[in-house]
Structures are given as C-alpha cells and as structure tokens.
mmCIF file of C-alpha atoms in Angstrom:
data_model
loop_
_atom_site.group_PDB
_atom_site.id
_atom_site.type_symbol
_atom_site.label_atom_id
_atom_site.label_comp_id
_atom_site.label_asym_id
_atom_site.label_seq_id
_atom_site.Cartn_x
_atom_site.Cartn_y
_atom_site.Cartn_z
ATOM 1 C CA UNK K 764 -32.953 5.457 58.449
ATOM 2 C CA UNK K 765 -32.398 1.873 57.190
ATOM 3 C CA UNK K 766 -29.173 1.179 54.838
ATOM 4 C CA UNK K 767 -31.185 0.648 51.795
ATOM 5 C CA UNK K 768 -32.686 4.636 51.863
ATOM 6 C CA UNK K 769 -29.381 5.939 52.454
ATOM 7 C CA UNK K 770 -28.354 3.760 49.476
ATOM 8 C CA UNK K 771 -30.776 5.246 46.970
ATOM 9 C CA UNK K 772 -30.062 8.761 48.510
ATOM 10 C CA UNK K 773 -26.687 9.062 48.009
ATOM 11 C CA UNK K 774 -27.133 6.934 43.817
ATOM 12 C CA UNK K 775 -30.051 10.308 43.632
ATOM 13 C CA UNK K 776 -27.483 13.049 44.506
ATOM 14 C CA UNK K 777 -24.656 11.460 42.245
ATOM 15 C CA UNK K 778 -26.763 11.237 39.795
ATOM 16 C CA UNK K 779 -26.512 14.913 38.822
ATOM 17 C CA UNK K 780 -22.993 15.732 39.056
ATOM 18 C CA UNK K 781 -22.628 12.639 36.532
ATOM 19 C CA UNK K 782 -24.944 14.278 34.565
ATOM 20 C CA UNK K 783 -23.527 17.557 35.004
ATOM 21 C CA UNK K 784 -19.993 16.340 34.076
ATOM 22 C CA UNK K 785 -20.862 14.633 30.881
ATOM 23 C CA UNK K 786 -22.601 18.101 30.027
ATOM 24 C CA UNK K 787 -19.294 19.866 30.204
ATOM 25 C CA UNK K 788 -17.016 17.538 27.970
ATOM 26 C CA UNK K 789 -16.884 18.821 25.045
ATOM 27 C CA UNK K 790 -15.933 16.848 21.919
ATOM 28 C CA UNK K 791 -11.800 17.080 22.211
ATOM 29 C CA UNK K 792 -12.150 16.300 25.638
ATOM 30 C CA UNK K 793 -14.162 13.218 25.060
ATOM 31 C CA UNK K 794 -11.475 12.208 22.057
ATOM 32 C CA UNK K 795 -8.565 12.290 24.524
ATOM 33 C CA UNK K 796 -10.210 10.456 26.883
ATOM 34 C CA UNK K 797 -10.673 7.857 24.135
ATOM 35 C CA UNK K 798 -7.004 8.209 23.115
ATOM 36 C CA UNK K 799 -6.167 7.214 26.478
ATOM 37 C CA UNK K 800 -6.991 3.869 26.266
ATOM 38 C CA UNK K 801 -4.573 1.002 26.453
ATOM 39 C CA UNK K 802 -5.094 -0.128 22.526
ATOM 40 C CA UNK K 803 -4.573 3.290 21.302
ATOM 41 C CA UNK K 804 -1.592 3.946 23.248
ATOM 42 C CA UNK K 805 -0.547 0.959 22.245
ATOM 43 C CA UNK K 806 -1.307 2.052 18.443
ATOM 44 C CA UNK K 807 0.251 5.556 18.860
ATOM 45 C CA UNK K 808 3.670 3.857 20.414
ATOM 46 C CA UNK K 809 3.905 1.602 17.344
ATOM 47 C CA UNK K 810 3.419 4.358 15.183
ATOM 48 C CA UNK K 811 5.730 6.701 16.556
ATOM 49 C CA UNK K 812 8.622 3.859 16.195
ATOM 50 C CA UNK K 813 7.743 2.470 13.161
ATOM 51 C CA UNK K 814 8.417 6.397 12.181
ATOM 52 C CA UNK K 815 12.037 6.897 13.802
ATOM 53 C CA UNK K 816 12.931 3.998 12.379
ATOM 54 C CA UNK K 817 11.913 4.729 8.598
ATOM 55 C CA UNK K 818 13.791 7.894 9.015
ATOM 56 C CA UNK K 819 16.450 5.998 10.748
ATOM 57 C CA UNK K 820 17.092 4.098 7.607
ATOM 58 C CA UNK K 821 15.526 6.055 4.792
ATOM 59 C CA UNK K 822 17.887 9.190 5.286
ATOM 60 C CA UNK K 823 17.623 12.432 3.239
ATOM 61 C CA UNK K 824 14.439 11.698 2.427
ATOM 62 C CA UNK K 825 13.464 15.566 2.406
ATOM 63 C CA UNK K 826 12.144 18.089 -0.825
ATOM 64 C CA UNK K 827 15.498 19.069 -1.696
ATOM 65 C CA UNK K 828 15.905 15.468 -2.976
ATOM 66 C CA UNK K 829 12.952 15.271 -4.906
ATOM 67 C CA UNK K 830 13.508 15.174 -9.008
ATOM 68 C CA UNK K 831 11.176 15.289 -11.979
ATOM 69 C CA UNK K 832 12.153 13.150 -14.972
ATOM 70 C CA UNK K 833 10.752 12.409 -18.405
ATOM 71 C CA UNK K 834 12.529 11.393 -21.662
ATOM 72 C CA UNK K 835 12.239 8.971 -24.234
ATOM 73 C CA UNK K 836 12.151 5.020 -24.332
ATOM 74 C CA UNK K 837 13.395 2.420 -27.182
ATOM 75 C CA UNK K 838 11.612 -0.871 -26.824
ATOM 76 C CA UNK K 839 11.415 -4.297 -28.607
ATOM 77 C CA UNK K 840 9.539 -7.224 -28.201
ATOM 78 C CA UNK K 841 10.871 -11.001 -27.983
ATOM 79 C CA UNK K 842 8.042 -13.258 -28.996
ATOM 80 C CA UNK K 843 7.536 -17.091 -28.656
ATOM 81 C CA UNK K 844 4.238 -18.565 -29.727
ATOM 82 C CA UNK K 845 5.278 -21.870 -28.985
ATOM 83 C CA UNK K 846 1.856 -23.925 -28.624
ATOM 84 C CA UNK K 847 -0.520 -20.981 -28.845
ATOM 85 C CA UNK K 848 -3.878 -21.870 -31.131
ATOM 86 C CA UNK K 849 -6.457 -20.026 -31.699
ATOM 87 C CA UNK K 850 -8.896 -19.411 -34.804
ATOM 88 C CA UNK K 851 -7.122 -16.570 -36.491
ATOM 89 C CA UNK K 852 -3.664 -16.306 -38.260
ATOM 90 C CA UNK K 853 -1.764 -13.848 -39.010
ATOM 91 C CA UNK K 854 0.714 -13.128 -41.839
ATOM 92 C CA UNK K 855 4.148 -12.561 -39.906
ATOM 93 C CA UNK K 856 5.865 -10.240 -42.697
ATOM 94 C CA UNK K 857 2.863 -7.867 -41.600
ATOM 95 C CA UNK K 858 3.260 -7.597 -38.221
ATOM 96 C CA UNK K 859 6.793 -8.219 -37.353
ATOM 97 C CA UNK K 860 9.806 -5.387 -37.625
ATOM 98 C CA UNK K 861 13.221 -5.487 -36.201
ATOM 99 C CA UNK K 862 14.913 -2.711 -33.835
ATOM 100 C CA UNK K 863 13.483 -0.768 -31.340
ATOM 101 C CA UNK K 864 10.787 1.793 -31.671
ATOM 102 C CA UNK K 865 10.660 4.627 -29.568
ATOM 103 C CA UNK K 866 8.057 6.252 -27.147
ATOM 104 C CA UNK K 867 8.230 8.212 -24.095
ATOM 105 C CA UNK K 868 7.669 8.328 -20.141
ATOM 106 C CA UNK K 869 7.430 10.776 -17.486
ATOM 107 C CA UNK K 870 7.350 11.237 -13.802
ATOM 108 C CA UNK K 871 9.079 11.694 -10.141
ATOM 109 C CA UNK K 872 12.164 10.155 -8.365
ATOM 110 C CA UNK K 873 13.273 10.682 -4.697
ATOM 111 C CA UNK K 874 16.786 9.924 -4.124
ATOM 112 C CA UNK K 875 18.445 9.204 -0.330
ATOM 113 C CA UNK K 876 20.459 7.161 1.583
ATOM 114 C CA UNK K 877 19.818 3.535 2.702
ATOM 115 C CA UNK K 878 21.278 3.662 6.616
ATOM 116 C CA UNK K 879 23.314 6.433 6.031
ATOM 117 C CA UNK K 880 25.772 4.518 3.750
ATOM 118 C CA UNK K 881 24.185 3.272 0.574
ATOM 119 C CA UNK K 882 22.841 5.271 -2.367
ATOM 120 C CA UNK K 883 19.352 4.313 -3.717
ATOM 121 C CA UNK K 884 16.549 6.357 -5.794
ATOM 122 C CA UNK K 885 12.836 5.280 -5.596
ATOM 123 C CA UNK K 886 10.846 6.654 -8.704
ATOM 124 C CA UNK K 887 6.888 6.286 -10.459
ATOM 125 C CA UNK K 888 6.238 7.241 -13.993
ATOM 126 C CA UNK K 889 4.145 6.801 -16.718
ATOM 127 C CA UNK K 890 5.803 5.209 -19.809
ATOM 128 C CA UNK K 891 4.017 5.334 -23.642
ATOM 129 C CA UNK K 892 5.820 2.255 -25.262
ATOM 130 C CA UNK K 893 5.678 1.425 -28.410
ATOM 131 C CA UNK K 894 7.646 -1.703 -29.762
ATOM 132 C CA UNK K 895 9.141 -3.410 -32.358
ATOM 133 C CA UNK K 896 7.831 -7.174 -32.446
ATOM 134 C CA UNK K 897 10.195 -9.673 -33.214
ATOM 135 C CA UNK K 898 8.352 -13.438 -34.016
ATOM 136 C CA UNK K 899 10.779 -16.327 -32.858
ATOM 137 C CA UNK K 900 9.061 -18.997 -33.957
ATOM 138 C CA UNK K 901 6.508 -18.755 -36.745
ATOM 139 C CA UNK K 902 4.256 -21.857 -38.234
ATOM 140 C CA UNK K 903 3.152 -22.214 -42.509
ATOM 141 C CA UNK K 904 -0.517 -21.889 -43.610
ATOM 142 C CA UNK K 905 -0.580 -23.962 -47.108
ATOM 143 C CA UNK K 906 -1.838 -23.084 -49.730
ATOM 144 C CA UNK K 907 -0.219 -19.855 -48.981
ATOM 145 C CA UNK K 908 3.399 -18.259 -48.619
ATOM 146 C CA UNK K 909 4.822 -17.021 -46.153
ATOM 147 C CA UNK K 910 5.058 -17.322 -42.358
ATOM 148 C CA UNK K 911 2.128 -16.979 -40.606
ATOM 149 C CA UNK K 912 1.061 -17.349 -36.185
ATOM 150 C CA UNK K 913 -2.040 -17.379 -34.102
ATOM 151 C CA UNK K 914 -0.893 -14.427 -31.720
ATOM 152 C CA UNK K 915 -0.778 -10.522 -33.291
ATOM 153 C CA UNK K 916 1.463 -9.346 -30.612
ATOM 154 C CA UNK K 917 -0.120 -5.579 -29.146
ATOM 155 C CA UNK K 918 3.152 -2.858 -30.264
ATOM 156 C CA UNK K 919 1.602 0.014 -28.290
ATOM 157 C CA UNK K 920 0.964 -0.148 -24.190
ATOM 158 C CA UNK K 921 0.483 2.803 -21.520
ATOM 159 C CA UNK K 922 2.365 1.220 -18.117
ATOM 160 C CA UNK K 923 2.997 2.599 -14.596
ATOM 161 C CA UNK K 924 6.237 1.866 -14.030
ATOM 162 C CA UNK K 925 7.559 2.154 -9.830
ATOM 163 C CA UNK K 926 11.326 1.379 -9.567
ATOM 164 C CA UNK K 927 13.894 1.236 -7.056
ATOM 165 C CA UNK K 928 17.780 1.377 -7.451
ATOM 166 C CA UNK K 929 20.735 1.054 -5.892
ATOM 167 C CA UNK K 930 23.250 3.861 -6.893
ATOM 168 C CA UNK K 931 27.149 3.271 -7.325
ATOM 169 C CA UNK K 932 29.118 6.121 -7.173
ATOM 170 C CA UNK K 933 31.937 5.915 -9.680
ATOM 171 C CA UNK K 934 35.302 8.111 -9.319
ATOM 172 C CA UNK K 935 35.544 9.527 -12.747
ATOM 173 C CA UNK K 936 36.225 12.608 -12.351
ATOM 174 C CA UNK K 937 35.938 16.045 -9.729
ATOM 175 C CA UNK K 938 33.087 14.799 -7.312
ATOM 176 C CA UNK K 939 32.995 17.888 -6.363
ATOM 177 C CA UNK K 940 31.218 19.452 -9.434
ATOM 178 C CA UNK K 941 29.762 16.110 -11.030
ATOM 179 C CA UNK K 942 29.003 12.668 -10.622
ATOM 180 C CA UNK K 943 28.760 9.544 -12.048
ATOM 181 C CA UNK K 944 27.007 6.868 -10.896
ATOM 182 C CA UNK K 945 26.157 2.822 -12.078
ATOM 183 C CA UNK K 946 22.650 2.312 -11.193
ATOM 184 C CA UNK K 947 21.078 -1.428 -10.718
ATOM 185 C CA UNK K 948 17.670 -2.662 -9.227
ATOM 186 C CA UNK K 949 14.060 -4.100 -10.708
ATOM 187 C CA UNK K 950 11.264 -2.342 -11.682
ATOM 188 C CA UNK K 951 7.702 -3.147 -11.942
ATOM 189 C CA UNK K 952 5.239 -2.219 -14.587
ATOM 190 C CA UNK K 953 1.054 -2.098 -14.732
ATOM 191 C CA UNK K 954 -0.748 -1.987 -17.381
ATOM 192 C CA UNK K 955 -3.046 0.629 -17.906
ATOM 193 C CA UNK K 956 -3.925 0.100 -21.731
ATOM 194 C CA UNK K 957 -6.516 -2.116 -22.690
ATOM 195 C CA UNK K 958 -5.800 -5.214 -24.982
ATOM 196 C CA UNK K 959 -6.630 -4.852 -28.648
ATOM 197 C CA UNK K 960 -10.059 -7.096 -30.164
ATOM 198 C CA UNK K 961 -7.957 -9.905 -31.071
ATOM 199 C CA UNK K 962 -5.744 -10.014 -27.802
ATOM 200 C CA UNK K 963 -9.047 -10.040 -25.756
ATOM 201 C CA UNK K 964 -10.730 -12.843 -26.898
ATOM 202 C CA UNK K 965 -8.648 -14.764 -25.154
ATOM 203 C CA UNK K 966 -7.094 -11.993 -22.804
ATOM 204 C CA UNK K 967 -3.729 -12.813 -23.707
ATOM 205 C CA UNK K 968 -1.816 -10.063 -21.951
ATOM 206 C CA UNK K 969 -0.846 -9.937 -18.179
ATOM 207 C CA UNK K 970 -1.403 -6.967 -15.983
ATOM 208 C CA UNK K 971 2.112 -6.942 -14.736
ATOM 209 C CA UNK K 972 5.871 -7.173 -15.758
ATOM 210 C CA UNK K 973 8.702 -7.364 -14.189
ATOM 211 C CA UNK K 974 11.866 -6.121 -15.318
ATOM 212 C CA UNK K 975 15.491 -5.527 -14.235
ATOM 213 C CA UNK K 976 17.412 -2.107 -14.495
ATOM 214 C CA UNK K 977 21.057 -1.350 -14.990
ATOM 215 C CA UNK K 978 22.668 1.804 -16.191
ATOM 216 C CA UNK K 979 24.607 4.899 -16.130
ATOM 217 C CA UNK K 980 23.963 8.701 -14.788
ATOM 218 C CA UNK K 981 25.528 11.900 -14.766
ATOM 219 C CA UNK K 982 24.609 14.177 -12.339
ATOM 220 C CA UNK K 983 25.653 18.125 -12.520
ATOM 221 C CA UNK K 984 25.075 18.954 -8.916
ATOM 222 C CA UNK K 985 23.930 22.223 -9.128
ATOM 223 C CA UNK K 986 21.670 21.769 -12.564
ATOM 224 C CA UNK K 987 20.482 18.698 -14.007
ATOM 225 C CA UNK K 988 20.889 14.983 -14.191
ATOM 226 C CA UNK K 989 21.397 12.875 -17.479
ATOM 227 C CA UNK K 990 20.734 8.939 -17.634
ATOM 228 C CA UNK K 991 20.386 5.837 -19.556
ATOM 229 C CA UNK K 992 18.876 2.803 -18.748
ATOM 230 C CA UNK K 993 18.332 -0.715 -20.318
ATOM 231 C CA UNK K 994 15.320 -2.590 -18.744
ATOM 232 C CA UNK K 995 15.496 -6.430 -19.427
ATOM 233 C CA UNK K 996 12.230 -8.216 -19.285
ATOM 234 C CA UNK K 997 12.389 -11.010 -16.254
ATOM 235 C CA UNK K 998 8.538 -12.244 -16.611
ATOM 236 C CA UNK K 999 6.528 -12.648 -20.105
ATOM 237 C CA UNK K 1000 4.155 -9.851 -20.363
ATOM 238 C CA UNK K 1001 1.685 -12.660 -22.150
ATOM 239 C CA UNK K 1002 0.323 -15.251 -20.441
ATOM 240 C CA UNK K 1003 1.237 -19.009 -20.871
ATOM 241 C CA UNK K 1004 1.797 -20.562 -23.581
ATOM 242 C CA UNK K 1005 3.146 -17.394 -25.061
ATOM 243 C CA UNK K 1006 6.146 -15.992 -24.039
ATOM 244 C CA UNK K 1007 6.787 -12.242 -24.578
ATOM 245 C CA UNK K 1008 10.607 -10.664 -23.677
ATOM 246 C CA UNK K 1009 9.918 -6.827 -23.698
ATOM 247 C CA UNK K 1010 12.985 -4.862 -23.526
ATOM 248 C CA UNK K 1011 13.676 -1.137 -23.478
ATOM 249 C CA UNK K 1012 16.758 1.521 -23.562
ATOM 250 C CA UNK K 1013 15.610 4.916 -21.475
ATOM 251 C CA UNK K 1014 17.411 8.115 -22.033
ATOM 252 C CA UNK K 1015 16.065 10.797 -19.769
ATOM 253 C CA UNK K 1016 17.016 13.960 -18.357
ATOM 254 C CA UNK K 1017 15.753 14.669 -14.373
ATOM 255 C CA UNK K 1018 15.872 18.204 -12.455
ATOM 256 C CA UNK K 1019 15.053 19.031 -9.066
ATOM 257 C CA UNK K 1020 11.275 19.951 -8.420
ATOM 258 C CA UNK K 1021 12.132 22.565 -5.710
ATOM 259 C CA UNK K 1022 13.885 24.527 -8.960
ATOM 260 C CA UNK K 1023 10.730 24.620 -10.281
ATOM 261 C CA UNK K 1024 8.460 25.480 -7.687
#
C-alpha cells in the first residue's frame, strides 16, 4: 500500500470521532472552552483585580450603609448679562426678587471608608429648584422707566444631582451615641428640564453645573441623620456671555434603607 492511501485512510477514520466529539459538546462545554483562551483569561484576571482592589479601597461599601434622603432646598440666582443682545427686553422689576426660594430633592447616599482611614459618602438625587433671580447688571430702554435686560433668567429647573464628600468627624460630644461631622466635596448637576420659549431661541442654558459642597451633619447612630448643606455655584449654568451663580442651602433628613425594607 503506497503512503498516500494510508494517508487518506487514516484522515477517513478520524474523520468520525471528530465528528462524533463535536456532537457531544454541549453548549457550556463549548463556552469554557472559549473562556479558555489567552484574551479572556487575560480579561477575567483584570477583572478579578480591578475588583479586590475597589474593595481594597472602597471599604464598607455593604447594604447596611446604604441611606435614603430627601428634604428641602433654598436657592438663588446670581445673574450677569454683561454683553448679552438679543431682540426682546425685559422689564427687571418683573422678573427679579431677592432671597432664596425654596424647592425640594430626593434620593440615595452610600457612605464608607476611603482605604480604611478616611470618611466619604457618594450620593444621586433628584432636586426641584426653584430660585430667586437676582439681575447684577441691568441696561435702560428710553422712552420708558425702569430697568430693563435681554435675558429672562429660567427660576424653575429639575437637575440630577451625583455628589461625593469627604466626611470630618468632629469631637463634640459622646461618639458613642451621636456624631457630628463637617462634610466638603463638589457636586455635579444635569439638567433634565427643558428651557423656557424665550431661553431656547438662543439655547441659553447649559446642560451641566458644577458646584462645591460644604456643611454640617448629625448623625443618631441607631435612627436618623440630620444635615445642611450650602452648594456654591463654580461654573455659570448659562452659556457665554451670560454668567449665572446658582446657589443653594439643603436641609435634609437621611435614614437607612435596610430600616425600611
């Protein structure tokens, strides 16, 4: 028998045993033998460390530290024209009030320790602001009286606010039964609302702001937490040439969700 036949005879009887063994794989088997490969290793090894490490530094990161807040906000608006034209004005006396007008917010935080040392609390909520607009600059409109500007500045906004802190521990009093902390970090709001008719034309409003956060919280371990934060505006939440400074005072009250479910 020359080499060649006894080539094709032995490719004809492997043939069905190769056949035979794809036959019996059966999906999971086929998956793991994907898995296997070098790149997914390779993935799964990366994943697995990224993990230890997160947990590594993120610490207490568990239920029994998740909290669900709401309360109510105070907010103002700084506003700056400057250079702003456009084809409408508006009578300033109409649109502009002093102090702060109030709205509210809601949401989740998740408090932990940063490397086993440092305090911190991430939290998301939805905040309803409403604010009162104060016009810095303001421009006259002859033959009439009165101070008048080419921007109506929007007073009501629905944001997504996501905010990390940094939490002090202060030694007030018994640490044992409560606890007082000085919070400080940024936050960053979206805005969900749309602009009003006016604002639109020539979408004067940014999507984002960014603020900064500093404040004060009681905690009563076994019950509740109290705060209050002031958020100072670090970005204009209008776009070029106006400038808009929106600031806010939150007073909230947070519980642990695991109480409630």
């Amino acid at each position: 028998m020359s080499p060649r036949t006894k080539l094709i005879l032995a490719l004809f009887c492997m043939l069905p045993c190769n056949i035979l063994f794809a036959q019996k794989l059966s999906q999971k088997q086929q998956d793991k033998l994907y898995l296997k490969q070098p790149g997914s290793e390779a993935a799964q090894k990366f994943k697995k460390n990224f993990k230890a490490s997160w947990n590594k530094t993120f610490v207490n990161f568990t239920d029994n530290s998740t909290y669900l807040l709401a309360g109510m906000n105070f907010s103002n608006q700084a506003i700056t024209a400057a250079g702003f034209n456009s084809s409408f004005n508006y009578n300033i006396s109409y649109n502009s009030t002093g102090g702060y007008k109030p709205g509210y917010f809601a949401g989740f935080r998740v408090d932990g320790l940063y490397k086993d040392k440092k305090n911190y609390s991430f939290q998301v909520s939805l905040n309803k602001i409403a604010t009162a607009n104060n016009y810095k600059d303001s421009k006259s409109l002859p033959p009439f009286l009165g101070s008048f500007s080419n921007f109506k500045a929007d007073d009501q906004f629905l944001n997504l606010s996501i905010a990390m802190h940094y939490k002090k521990l202060l030694a007030i009093s018994d640490t044992s039964k409560y606890h007082f902390y000085f919070v400080l970090g940024p936050s960053l709001d979206t805005r969900l609302s749309g602009q009003s008719d006016d604002n639109l034309v020539n979408n004067n409003y940014a999507r984002f702001l960014l603020r900064g956060d500093v404040g004060f919280e009681f905690e009563n371990k076994n019950f509740y937490t109290l705060f209050l934060h002031y958020k100072q505006g670090l970005t204009s939440f209008t776009k070029s040439p106006i400038k808009t400074n929106v600031n806010s005072f939150e007073l909230g009250m947070m519980i642990k969700a695991s109480d409630l479910f």
